[in-house]
């Protein structure tokens, strides 16, 4: 139970973080175990390559091993290593389970997993079995059981994992988290979030191709829309909100209901771009165009998550953070804080607030994070993975977060299949949420 | 069954309205039965006085009878009549059931009911029993049963009623309805709406008073927040959206779930304005600060309704209308229509669209509606009531709308009481929704 004792000690040292987010936490007092890390990468598609490029911009990372079943992606990854004056990596490419040979190496400190969603949990579980702390990309879970398997593997192997939810590190989100912790919104009552992103030309690419005929995410992502009806991608919205509501850290998600609209977007896209006679025009896409999931928290807050990826629309993660003193909405980037906003009942532009409450991490690293992808936030999520790993300190987004954020997917599928029925959300911490304290982004290290 | 035959004939004549909203419907061919109407008013509080003033601005209305148990409000109403050179009205003020004596008069053509919510259905039912078509103010229902009672009274008395949902006539809403009918958004998939209005200084007035110590709506409205936890005021949001989705007219609401956040806002307001020792600081307010209700429609659309009246926030009914071609959001007044908006994935300001698709009613009556209250929309809702009544034509917002929009309240209470359970929504039309066709605001008469 070493890890859990460490964790408790760490948490005790940082109990004040909720109230005073700007105070550096105790992480620096942990012995720095390693100054350079050897990281393996499983999956060097578009996302995995992004991680690779961000990692090798750092001086403390070596990439001795990469894994992908697509030789073209391996080539691109090797070229990137070479261009950055890194040694070429050993390659694991021989079939779906080649990654296990990568995990069997004895020179790795950690592994980044950026593969199709169905592989996430099996690979993370295998990594923990191999005592290799994984940094796992985001997505929904396939089943409730695999979330339990993930947690139980962590507990039995004492190997930590981090969910690489980059939106937790978005600059506006971190500023709002700061404002939440400083009490600007009063007691938080209600949050909204989601993934609202027109992915039609990603689910079909090139043209209306997908599956074995498609490229990039179209190879695997589109199939989910054929097989599943639920919020299949909940964490970009839920993750940031969960941190603001201290989920797993004094609070927890208790129940949800989910409703799906009809599914029209993908079919119409096929007809528009492939014609009515295209063979894909007969596919009965199962995934409703707009999925609405409403969640209840143990401390009485409610959350609405939206999944909306198949209709023409501007990108928005739809954030709203509302408390007894005011609220912020990402749509229009509007804010109202009673007693601070000059006009009662009138929105203000939020940017001056976001600037004023800019998180210390962004103050410190904004130059370094430039160009790191997705507005810089990809730097921060990897930085947290790397710095925690170097210190053998707990990851700020851990296995319990991964399990409960991602279990939303199978639970929302079940709710929708039952017409919108109420679903209990498992407590993967088995009661420990009550004593765990906020430990996400408490200082200016990571 | 005369009324229902009339209704069917009318509907048959107007089947094209969904597709071509700008074509005048057949209402003009109905014989105009009366050119001047005698209208009674039950309840001349702030809202009822507003209706009275708007009615007597018209040349076709006389107000021979008013009812209120508050002598001060009667005086204000009589003064308003006098100031407009109208004869003073007969007064019914003697107790809670004085209104029945008003209904017993034989000189009235209709009656406007603007009373506390609990009285709405009993009074409307009594009015229909008296063969007097009521124009009923909005609010939630108390019970599911009273919604059935309302419908059954209509059917047994053959007396129509209109729900006075003014937001159905808001200028932006009518323009968006026009755009929906013209297919600009493609097939509508998902809508959002609600009542988000900081009512704390209305629920408490003056100071932190309410109930017998309070004034205006504080006399009765606040008590609902003590007794009930649900969406107690759903129609300002749901009404407009229901018309866009042809609810009761080829579509229907089938099921809902509702979740409530914790209740903090009213308590904090009492403490802030009355002190911690104020006797009201111990009241256990039951109504959650934010109530989220998700609904499913027979044609596959989903709807989210929000009730949010107890926290500091700018006013917004939170509308979003989203289809296969694009969407409009009232927050930020933003729109995106694929193929029309110049930049892909980028919002445009909606106002040019709202101007272009301005509803013919607003084009025709915008001058006349100036100053009529709530941005002019109060003119239109009363105009519809009066003009339909003069023609003995069906009301555009009828008893089936009133029943199904208002039954959301007891159903959401039940869902919340059961932790967020799924509730079936009754079909008050008993199957007739399938053949009924869109008949709301189809022309430029009303």
PDB file of C-alpha atoms in Angstrom, chain B residues 29 48 115 139 242 281 304-305 328 336 370 433:
ATOM      1  CA  UNK B  29     -63.447  32.953 -44.111  1.00  0.00           C
ATOM      2  CA  UNK B  48     -53.964  41.482 -14.736  1.00  0.00           C
ATOM      3  CA  UNK B 115     -54.373  34.991 -10.537  1.00  0.00           C
ATOM      4  CA  UNK B 139     -47.593  28.852 -14.808  1.00  0.00           C
ATOM      5  CA  UNK B 242     -43.434  23.267 -28.669  1.00  0.00           C
ATOM      6  CA  UNK B 281     -33.333  32.012   7.810  1.00  0.00           C
ATOM      7  CA  UNK B 304     -33.873  20.607 -22.361  1.00  0.00           C
ATOM      8  CA  UNK B 305     -35.804  23.016 -20.112  1.00  0.00           C
ATOM      9  CA  UNK B 328     -29.626  29.533 -33.317  1.00  0.00           C
ATOM     10  CA  UNK B 336     -24.904  29.262 -37.904  1.00  0.00           C
ATOM     11  CA  UNK B 370     -45.161  49.364 -28.887  1.00  0.00           C
ATOM     12  CA  UNK B 433     -52.044  14.798 -32.221  1.00  0.00           C
TER      13      UNK B 433
END
